[in-house]
PDB file of C-alpha atoms in Angstrom:
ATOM      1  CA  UNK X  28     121.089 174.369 125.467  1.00 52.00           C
ATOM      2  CA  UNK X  29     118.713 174.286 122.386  1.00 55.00           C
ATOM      3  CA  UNK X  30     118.510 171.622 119.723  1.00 57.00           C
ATOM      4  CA  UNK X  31     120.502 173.612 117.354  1.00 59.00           C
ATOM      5  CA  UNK X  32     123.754 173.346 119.746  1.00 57.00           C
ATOM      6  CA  UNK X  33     122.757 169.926 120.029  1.00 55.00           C
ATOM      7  CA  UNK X  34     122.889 169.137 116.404  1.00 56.00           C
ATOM      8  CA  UNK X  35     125.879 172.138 115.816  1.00 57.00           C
ATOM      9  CA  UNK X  36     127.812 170.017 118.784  1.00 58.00           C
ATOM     10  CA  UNK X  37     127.880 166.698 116.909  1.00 61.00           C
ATOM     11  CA  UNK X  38     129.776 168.235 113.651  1.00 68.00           C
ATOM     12  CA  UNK X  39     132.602 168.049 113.704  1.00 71.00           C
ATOM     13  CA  UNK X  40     135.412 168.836 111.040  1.00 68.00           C
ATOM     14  CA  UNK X  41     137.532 166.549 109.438  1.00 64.00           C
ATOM     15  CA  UNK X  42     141.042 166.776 110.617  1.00 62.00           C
ATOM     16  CA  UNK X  43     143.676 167.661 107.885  1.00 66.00           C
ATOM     17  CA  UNK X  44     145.848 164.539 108.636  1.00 65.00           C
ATOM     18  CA  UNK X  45     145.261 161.082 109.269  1.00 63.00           C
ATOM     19  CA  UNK X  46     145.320 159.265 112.863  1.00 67.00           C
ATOM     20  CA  UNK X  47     148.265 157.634 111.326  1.00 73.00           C
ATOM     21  CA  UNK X  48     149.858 160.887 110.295  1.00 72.00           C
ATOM     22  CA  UNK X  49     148.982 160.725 106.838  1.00 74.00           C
ATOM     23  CA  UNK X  50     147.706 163.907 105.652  1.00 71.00           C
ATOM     24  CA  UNK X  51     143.800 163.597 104.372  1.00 72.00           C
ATOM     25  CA  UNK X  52     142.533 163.843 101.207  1.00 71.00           C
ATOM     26  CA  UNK X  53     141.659 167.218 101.688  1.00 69.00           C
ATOM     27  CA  UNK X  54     144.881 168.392 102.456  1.00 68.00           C
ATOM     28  CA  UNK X  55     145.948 166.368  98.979  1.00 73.00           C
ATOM     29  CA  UNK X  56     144.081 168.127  96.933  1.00 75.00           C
ATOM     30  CA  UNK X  57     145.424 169.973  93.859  1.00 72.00           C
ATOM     31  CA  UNK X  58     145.482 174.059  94.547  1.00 69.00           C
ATOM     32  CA  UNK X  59     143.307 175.256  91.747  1.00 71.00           C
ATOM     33  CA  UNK X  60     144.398 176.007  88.371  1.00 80.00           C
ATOM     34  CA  UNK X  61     142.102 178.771  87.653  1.00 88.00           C
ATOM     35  CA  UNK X  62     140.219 177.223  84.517  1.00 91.00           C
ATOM     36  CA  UNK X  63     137.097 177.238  86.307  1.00 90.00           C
ATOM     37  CA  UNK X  64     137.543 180.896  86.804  1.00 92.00           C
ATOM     38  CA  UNK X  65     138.469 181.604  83.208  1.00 93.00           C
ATOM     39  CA  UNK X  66     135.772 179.272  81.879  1.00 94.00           C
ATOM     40  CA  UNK X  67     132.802 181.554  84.396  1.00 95.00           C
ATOM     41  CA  UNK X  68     134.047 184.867  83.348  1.00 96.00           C
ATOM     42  CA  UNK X  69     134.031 183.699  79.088  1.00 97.00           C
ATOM     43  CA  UNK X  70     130.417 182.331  79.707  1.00 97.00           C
ATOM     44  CA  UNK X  71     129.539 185.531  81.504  1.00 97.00           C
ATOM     45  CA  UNK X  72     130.880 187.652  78.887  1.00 97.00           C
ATOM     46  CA  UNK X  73     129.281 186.102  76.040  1.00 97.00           C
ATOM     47  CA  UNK X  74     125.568 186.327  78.033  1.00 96.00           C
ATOM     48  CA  UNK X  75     126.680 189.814  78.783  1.00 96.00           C
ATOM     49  CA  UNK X  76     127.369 190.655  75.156  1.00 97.00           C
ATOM     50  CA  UNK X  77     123.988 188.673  73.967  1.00 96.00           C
ATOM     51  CA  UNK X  78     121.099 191.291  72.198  1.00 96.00           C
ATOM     52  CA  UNK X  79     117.843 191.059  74.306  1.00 94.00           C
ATOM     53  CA  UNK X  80     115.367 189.357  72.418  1.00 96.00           C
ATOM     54  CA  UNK X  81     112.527 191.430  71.040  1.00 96.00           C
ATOM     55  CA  UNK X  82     109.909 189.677  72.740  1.00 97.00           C
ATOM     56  CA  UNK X  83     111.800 190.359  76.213  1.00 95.00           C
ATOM     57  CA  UNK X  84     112.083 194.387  75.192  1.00 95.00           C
ATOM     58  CA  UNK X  85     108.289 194.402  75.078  1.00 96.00           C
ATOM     59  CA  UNK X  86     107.455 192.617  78.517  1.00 96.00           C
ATOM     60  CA  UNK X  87     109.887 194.905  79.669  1.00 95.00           C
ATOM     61  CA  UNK X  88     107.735 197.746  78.166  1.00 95.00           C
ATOM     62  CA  UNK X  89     104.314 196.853  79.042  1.00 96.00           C
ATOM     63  CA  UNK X  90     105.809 195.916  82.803  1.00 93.00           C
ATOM     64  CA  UNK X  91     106.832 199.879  82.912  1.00 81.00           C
TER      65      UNK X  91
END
């Protein structure tokens, strides 16, 4: 047994209820709404539809 199964053997995960039945917060939590999803794809969009600054067009050509 290396020190990795060592350490690997002492996590453990979090059951999804309670010892009293309860379930855990992690099983509470809120499914997601997708606005994080729409907000990433709008911010990618606009830095997709950006121009490419001049200064970055001529690196590019004295790197090539």
């Amino acid at each position: 047994m290396s020190l990795q199964d060592d350490k690997d053997s002492t996590r453990r995960r979090k059951p999804a209820t309670s010892p009293e039945g309860k379930p855990s917060a992690r099983a509470r939590r809120k499914p997601p709404s997708g606005d994080v999803g729409r907000a990433l794809r709008s911010a990618y969009r606009e830095v997709v539809e950006e121009d490419i600054p001049p200064e970055m067009i001529d690196l590019l050509g004295k790197l090539g």
